[in-house]
PDB file of C-alpha atoms in Angstrom:
ATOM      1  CA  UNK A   1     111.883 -55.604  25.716  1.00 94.00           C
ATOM      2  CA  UNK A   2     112.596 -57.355  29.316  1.00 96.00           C
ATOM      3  CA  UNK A   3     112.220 -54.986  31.259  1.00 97.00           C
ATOM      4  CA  UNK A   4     108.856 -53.842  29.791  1.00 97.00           C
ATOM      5  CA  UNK A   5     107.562 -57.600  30.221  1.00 97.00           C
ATOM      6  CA  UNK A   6     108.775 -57.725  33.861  1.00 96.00           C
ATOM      7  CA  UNK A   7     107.029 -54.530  34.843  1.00 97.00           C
ATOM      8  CA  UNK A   8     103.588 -56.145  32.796  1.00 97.00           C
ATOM      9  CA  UNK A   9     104.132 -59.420  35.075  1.00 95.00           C
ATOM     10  CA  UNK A  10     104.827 -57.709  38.061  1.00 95.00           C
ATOM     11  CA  UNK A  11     102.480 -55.149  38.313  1.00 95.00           C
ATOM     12  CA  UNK A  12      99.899 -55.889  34.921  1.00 94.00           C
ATOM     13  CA  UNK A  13      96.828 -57.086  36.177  1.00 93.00           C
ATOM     14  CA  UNK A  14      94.376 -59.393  33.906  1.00 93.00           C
ATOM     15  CA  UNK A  15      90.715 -58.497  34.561  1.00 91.00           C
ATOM     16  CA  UNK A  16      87.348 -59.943  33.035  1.00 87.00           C
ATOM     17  CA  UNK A  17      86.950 -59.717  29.330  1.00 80.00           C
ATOM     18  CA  UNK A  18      90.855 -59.864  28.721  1.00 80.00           C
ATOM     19  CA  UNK A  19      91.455 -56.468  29.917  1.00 86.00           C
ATOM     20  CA  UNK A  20      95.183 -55.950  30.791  1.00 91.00           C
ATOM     21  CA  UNK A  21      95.898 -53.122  33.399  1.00 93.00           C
ATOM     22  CA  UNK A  22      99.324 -51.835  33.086  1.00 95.00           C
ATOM     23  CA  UNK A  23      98.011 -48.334  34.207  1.00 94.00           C
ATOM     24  CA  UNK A  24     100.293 -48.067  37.357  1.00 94.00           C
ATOM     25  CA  UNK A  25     102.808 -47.532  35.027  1.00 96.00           C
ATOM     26  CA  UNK A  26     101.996 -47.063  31.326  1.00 95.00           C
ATOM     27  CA  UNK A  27      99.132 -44.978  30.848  1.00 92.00           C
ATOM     28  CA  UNK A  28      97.640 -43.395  33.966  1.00 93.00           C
ATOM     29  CA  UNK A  29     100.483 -43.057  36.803  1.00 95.00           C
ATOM     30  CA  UNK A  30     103.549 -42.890  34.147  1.00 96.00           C
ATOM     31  CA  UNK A  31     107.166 -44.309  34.793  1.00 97.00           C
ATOM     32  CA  UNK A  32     108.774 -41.688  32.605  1.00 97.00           C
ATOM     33  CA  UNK A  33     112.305 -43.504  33.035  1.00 97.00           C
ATOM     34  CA  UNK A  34     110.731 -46.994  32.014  1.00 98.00           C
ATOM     35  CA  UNK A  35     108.997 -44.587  28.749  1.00 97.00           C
ATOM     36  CA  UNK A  36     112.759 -43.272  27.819  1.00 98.00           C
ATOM     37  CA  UNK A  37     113.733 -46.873  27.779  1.00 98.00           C
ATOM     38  CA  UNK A  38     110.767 -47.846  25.705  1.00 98.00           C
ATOM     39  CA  UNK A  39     111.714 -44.796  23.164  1.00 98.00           C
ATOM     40  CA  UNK A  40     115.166 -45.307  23.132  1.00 98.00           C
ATOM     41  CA  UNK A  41     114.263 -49.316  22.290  1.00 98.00           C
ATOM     42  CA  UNK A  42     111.811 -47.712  19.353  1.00 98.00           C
ATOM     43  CA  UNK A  43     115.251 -45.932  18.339  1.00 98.00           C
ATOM     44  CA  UNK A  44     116.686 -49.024  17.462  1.00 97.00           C
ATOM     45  CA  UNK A  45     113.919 -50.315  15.034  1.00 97.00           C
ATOM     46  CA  UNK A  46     112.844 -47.295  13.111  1.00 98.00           C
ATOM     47  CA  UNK A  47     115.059 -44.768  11.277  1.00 97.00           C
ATOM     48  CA  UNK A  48     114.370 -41.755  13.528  1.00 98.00           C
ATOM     49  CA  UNK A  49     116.234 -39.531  11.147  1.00 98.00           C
ATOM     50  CA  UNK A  50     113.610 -39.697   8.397  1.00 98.00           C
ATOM     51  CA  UNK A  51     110.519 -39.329  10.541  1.00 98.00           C
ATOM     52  CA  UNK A  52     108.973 -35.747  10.568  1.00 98.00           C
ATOM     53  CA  UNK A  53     106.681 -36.235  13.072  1.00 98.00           C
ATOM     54  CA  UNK A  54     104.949 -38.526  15.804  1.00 98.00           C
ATOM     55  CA  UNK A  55     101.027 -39.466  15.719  1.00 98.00           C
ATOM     56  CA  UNK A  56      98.943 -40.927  17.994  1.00 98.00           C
ATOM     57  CA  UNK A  57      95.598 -41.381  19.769  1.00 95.00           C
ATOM     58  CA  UNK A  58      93.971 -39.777  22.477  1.00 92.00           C
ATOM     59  CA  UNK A  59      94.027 -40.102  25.261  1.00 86.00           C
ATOM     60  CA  UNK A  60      96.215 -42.795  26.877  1.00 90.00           C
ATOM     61  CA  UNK A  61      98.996 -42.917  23.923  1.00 93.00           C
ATOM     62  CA  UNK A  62      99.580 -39.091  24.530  1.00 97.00           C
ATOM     63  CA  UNK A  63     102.360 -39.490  27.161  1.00 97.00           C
ATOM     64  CA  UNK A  64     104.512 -42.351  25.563  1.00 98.00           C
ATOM     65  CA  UNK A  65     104.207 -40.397  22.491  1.00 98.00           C
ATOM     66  CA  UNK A  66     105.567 -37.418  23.929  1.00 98.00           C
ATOM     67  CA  UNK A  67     108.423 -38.907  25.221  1.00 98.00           C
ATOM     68  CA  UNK A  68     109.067 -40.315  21.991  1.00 98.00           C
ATOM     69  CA  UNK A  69     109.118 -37.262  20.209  1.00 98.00           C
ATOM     70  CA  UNK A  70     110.553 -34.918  23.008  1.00 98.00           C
ATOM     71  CA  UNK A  71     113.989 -37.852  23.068  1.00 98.00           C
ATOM     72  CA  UNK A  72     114.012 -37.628  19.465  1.00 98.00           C
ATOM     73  CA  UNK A  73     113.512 -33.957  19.063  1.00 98.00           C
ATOM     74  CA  UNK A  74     110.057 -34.413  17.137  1.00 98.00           C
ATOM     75  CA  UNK A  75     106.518 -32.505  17.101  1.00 98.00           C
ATOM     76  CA  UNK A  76     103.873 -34.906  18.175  1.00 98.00           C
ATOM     77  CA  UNK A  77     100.318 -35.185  16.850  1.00 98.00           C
ATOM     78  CA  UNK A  78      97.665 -36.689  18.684  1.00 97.00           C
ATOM     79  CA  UNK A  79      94.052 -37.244  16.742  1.00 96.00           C
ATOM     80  CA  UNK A  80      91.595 -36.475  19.048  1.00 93.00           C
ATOM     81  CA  UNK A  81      88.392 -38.147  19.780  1.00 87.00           C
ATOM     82  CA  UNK A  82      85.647 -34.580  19.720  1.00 75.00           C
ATOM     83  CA  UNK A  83      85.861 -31.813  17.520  1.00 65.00           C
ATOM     84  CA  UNK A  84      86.841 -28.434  19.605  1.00 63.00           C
ATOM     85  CA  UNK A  85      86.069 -25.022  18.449  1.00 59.00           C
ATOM     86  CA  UNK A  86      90.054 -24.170  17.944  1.00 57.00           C
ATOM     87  CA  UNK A  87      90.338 -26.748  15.226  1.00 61.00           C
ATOM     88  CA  UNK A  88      90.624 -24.418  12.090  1.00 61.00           C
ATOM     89  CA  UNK A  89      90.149 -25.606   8.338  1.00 68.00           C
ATOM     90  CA  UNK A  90      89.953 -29.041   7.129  1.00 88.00           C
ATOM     91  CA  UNK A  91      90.112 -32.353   9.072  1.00 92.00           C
ATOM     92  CA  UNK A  92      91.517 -35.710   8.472  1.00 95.00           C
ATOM     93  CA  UNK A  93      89.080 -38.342  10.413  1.00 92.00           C
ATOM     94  CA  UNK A  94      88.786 -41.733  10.816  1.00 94.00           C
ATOM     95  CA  UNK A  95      85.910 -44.166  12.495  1.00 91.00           C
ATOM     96  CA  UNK A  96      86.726 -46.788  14.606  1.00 92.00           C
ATOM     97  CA  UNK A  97      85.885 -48.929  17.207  1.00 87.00           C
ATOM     98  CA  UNK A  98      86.937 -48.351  20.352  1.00 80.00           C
ATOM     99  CA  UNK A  99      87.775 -51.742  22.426  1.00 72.00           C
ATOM    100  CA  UNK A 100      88.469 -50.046  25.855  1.00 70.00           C
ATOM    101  CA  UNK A 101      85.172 -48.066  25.413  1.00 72.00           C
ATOM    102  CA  UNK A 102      82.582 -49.909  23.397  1.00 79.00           C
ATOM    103  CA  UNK A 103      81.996 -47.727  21.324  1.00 86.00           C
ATOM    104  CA  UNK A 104      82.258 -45.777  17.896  1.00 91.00           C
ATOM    105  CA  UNK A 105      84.981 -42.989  17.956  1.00 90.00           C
ATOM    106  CA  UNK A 106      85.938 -40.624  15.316  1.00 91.00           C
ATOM    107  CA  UNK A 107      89.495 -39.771  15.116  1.00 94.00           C
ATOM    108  CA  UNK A 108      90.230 -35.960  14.271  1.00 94.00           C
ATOM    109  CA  UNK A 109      93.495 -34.415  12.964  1.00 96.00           C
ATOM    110  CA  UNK A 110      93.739 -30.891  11.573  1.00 93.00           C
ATOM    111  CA  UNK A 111      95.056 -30.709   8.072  1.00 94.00           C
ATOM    112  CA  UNK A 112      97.125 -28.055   9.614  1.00 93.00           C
ATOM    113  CA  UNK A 113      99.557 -30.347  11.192  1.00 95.00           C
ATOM    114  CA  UNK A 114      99.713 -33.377   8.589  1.00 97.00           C
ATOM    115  CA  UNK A 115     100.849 -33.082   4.843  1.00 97.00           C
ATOM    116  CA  UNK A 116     101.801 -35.076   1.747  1.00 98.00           C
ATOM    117  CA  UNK A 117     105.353 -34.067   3.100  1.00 98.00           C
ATOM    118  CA  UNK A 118     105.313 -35.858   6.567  1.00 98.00           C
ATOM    119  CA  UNK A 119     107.246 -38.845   7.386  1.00 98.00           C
ATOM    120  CA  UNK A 120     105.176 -40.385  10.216  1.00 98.00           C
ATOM    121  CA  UNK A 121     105.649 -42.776  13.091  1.00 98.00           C
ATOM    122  CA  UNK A 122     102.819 -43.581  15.060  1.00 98.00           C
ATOM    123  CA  UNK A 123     103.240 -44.865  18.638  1.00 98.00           C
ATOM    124  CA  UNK A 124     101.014 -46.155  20.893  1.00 97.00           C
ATOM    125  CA  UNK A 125     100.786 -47.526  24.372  1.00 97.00           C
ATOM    126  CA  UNK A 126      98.919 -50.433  23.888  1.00 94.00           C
ATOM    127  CA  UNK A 127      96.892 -52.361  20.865  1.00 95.00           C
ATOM    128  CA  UNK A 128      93.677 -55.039  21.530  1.00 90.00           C
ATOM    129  CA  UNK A 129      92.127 -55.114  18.143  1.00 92.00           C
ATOM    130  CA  UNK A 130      94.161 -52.387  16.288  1.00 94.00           C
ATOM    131  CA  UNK A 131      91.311 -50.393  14.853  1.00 94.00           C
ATOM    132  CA  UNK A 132      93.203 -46.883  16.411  1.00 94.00           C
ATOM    133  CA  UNK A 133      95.768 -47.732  14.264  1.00 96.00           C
ATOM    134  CA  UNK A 134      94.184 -48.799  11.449  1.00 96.00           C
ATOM    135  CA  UNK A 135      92.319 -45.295  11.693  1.00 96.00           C
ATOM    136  CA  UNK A 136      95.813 -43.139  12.619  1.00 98.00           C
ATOM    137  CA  UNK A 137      97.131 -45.250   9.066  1.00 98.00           C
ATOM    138  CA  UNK A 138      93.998 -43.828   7.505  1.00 97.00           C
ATOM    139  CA  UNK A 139      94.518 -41.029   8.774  1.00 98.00           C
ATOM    140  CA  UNK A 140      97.947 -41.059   7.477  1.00 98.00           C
ATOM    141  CA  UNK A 141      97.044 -42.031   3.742  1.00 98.00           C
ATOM    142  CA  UNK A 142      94.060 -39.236   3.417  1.00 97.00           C
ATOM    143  CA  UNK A 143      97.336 -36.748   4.196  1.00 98.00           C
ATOM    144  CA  UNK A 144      99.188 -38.403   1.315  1.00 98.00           C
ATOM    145  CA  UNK A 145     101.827 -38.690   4.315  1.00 98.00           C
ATOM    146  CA  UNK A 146     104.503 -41.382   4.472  1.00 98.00           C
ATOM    147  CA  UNK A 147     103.926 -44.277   7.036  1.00 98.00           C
ATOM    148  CA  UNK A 148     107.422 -45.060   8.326  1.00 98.00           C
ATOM    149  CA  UNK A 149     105.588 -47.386  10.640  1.00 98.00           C
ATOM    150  CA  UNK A 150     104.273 -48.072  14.256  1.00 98.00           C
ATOM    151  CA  UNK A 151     105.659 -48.773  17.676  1.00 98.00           C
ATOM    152  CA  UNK A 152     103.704 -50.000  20.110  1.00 98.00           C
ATOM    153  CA  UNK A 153     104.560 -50.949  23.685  1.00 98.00           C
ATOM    154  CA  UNK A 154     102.151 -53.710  25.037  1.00 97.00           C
ATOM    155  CA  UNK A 155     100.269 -55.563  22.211  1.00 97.00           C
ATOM    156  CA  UNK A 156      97.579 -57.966  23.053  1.00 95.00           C
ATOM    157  CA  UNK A 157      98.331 -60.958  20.149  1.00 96.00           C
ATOM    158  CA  UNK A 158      95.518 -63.167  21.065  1.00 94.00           C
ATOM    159  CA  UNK A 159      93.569 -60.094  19.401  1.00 94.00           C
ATOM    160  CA  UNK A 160      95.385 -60.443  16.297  1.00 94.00           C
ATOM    161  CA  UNK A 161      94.927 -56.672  15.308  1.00 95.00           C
ATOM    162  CA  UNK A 162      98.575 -56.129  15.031  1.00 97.00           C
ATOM    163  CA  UNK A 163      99.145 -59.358  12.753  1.00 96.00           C
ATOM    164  CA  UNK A 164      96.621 -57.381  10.457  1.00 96.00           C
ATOM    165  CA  UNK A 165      98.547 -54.530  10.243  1.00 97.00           C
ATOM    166  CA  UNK A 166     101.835 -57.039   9.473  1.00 97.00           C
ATOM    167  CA  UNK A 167      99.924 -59.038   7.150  1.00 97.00           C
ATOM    168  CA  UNK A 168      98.991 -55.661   5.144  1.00 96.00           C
ATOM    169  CA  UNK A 169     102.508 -55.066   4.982  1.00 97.00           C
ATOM    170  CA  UNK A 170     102.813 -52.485   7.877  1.00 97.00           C
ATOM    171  CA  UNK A 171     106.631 -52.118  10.140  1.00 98.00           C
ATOM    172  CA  UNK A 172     104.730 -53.004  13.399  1.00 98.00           C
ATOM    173  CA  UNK A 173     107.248 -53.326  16.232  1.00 98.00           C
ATOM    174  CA  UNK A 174     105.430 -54.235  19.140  1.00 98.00           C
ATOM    175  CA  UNK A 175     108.261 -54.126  22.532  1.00 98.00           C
ATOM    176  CA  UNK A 176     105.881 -57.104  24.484  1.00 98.00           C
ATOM    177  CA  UNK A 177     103.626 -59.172  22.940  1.00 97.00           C
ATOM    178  CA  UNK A 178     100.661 -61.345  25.153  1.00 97.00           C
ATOM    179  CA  UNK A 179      99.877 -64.307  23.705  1.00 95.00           C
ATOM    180  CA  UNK A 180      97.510 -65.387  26.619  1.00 94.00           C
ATOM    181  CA  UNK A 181      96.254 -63.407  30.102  1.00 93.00           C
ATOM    182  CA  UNK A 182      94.719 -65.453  32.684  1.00 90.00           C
ATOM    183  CA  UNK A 183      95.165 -63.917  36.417  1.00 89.00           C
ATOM    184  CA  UNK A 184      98.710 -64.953  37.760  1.00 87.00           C
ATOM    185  CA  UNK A 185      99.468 -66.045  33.996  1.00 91.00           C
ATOM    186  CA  UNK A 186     100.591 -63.799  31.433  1.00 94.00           C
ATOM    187  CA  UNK A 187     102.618 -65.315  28.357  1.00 95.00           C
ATOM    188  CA  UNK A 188     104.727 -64.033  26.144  1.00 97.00           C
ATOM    189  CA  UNK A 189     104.958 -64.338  22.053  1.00 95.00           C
ATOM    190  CA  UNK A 190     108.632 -65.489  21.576  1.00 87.00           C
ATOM    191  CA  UNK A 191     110.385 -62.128  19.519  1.00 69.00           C
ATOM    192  CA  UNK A 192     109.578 -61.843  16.134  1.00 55.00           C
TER     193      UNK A 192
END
C-alpha cells in the first residue's frame, strides 16, 4: 500500500534495537483517514462477507481494528493483556512474548464473545516477531473458530514472524513490509 509506505518513510523513525516508530500516525496519535484507507485496502484481500467478527491485541491494534470493523459493520474483539473483575465465565488465553515490552504476556478473551461459529479476521497494527498473532490464532483454534486470516499494516520482515505464519499456511496480508531499517533507510519487500 503506497501511501502507507510513504507515511512510514516520511514520518517512521528507526531507533536502537530495530524499533520502528510509526506512532505519529498508526498507533498513538491516529490518522483515522489513512486507517479507512488501510481497511478499505484489507477489503480487497479478505472476503469481508464471511467474517463474523474482528480480533486483536491490546493495546495498540485496538484503533485500526476498530476501524476495520466499524467500515465493515463488524463487532471487534480485543484479547486483553490482565484479567478484570467483569470478565465472566471461561477464558480463552494464550502466552506470548511480548517484543515491544520484554516480557511474558497472557492474552485473555472471554468465551463469551468467541465460538466454534465465528469466522475471524484478526488485524493488527504492526508485527516484529509475530508471537501476538500466533497467540490471537491460538486463541482462535481453542474457540474451534474459523481463521479467515490476518491483516496487518506495518510488518517488520527482517523478523520473519509473519513468514512463519505463511509458511504454516496462514492468509497473512501484510499492506508494507520492511525488509531493512537503518536511520534515513527504510526498505521495502517487493509485493508478494
Amino acid at each position: 500500500m503506497q501511501e502507507l509506505k510513504e507515511r512510514i518513510v516520511k514520518e517512521g523513525k528507526v531507533l536502537p534495537g530495530n524499533i520502528i516508530k510509526v506512532d505519529g500516525f498508526l498507533n498513538h496519535r491516529i490518522d483515522t483517514e489513512l486507517m479507512t484507507h488501510i481497511a478499505e485496502e484489507f477489503g480487497k484481500h479478505f472476503n469481508m462477507d464471511e467474517v463474523t467478527v474482528i480480533l486483536t491485541a491490546e493495546a495498540s491494534g485496538i484503533a485500526l481494528s476498530a476501524i476495520v470493523a466499524q467500515h465493515f459493520h463488524k463487532p471487534m474483539i480485543f484479547a486483553k493483556k490482565a484479567k478484570s473483575d467483569n470478565i465472566e465465565g471461561g477464558l480463552y488465553q494464550s502466552d506470548i512474548f511480548s517484543y515491544t515490552y520484554k516480557k511474558k504476556v497472557t492474552l485473555l478473551v472471554s468465551k463469551e464473545w468467541l465460538s466454534a461459529d465465528d469466522k475471524v479476521l484478526i488485524i493488527d497494527d504492526f508485527m516484529a516477531n509475530g508471537e501476538a498473532m500466533r497467540g490471537l490464532c491460538d486463541i482462535v483454534t481453542a474457540a474451534g473458530a474459523t481463521l479467515v486470516g490476518i491483516g496487518c499494516a506495518v510488518e517488520k520482515g527482517f523478523q520473519g514472524g509473519g513468514d512463519r505464519l505463511r509458511a504454516a499456511g496462514i492468509n497473512l496480508k501484510s499492506l508494507a513490509i520492511i525488509e531493512s531499517a537503518e536511520p534515513g533507510n527504510i526498505v521495502f519487500r517487493d509485493e508478494e
